[in-house]
Structures are given as C-alpha cells and as structure tokens.
Short mmCIF file of C-alpha atoms in Angstrom, two decimals:
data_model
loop_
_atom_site.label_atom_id
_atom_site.label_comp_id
_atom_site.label_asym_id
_atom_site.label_seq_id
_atom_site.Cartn_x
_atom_site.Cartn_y
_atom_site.Cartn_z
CA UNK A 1 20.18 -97.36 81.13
CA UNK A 2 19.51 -94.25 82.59
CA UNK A 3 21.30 -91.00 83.89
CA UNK A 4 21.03 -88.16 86.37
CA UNK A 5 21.06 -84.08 84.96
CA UNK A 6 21.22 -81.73 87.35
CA UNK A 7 21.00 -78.22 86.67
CA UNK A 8 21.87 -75.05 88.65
CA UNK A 9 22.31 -70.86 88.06
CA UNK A 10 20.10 -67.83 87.57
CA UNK A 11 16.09 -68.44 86.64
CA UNK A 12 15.73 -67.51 83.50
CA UNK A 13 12.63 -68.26 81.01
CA UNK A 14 12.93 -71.52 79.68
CA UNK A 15 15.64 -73.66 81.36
CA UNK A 16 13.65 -76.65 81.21
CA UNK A 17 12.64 -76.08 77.45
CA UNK A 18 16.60 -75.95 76.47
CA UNK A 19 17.81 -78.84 78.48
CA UNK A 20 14.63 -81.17 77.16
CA UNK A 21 15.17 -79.76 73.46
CA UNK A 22 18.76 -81.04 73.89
CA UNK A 23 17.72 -84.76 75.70
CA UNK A 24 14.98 -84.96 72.66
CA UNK A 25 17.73 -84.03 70.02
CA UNK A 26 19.82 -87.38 71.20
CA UNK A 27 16.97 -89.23 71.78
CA UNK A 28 17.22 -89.52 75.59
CA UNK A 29 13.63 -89.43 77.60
CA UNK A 30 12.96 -87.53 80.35
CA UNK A 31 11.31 -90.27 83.13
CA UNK A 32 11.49 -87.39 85.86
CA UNK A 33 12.12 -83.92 86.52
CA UNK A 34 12.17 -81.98 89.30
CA UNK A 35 12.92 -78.33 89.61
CA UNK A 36 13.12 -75.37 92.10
CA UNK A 37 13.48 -71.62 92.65
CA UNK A 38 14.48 -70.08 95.84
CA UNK A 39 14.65 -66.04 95.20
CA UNK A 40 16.41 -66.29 91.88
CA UNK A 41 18.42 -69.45 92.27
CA UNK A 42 17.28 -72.43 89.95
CA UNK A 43 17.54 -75.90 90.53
CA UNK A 44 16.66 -78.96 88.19
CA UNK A 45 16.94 -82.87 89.08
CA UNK A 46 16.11 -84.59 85.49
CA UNK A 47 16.11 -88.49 85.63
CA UNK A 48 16.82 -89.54 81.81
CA UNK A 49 16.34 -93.05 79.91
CA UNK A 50 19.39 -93.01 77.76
CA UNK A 51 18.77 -96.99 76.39
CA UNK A 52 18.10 -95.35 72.73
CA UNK A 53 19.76 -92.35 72.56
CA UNK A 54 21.31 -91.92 69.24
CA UNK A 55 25.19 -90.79 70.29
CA UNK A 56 27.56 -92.40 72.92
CA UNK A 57 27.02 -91.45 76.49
CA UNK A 58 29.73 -88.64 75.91
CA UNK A 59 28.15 -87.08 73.35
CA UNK A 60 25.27 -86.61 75.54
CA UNK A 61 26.72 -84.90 78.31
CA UNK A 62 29.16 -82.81 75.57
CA UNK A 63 26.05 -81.02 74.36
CA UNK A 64 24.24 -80.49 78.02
CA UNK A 65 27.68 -79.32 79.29
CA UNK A 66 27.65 -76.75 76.07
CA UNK A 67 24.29 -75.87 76.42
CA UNK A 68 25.00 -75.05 80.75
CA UNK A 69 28.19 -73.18 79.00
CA UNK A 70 25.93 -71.01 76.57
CA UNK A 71 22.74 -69.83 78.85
CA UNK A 72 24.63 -69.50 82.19
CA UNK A 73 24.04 -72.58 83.74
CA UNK A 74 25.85 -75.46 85.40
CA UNK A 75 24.73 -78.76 84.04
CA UNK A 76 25.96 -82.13 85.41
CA UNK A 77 25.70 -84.96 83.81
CA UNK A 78 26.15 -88.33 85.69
CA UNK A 79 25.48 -92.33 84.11
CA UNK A 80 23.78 -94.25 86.71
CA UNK A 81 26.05 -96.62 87.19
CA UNK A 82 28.42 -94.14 88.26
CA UNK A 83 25.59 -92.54 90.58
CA UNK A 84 24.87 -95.72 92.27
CA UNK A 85 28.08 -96.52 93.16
CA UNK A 86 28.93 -93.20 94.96
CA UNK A 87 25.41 -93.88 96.50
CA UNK A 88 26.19 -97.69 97.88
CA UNK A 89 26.65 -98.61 101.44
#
C-alpha cells in the first residue's frame, strides 16, 4: 500500500528532515520525493510505502497533519486508493 504527502508553506530549514523523521517514526518509507522552491514558497510531493507502518492509516496522517500544524506548513495526506480513484477516467 502506498500514499501521497504533499507539502506546502514558507521554506524554512529542514522541511524534509521533519516530515521524513515523522514517516520513519511510523514506519512508513519514503519511495519518492520531490520538492520545490519558487522565491520563498515550498513545495513537497512524497510518495510513501505504508505496507508496514506500525499505526492505522489515521494515525499516520494525525501526526503529519500535527506536524504541518506546528512548523507552518500544510500537509496532505492522501491513501492511494483514494488518489487513484479521483485520478480514473
């Protein structure tokens, strides 16, 4: 199983440290990141494999949503079944 993390507010130093400290800390891998800063705008595209991770899918996004809630950001959380859908012709 896997999910989609996007990520969007103000660069700051070490966005992508935070958000992977908090994937690593429920045992979700990061397959793929992407990530972008136009003038002081950040954007992050994070492709997880949540197969092992050690809470419920809900769990997951609680602590990326209170992480985007603590350093500014906003963090979306999406399972891929749920992305695929809205993505099907």
């Amino acid at each position: 199983m896997k999910a989609v993390v996007t990520v969007v507010g103000r660069d700051t130093v070490g966005i992508l440290a935070k958000v992977s400290s908090v994937c690593a800390e429920n045992n979700a891998n990061v397959l793929d990141v992407t990530q972008s800063v136009m003038q002081d705008l950040f954007t992050m595209v994070m492709l997880l494999d949540i197969s092992d991770i050690t809470s419920d899918f809900s769990g997951l996004q609680t602590a990326l949503y209170a992480l985007g809630d603590t350093i500014g950001m906003k963090i979306h959380v999406m399972h891929e079944d749920i992305f695929n859908s809205m993505h099907h012709i």
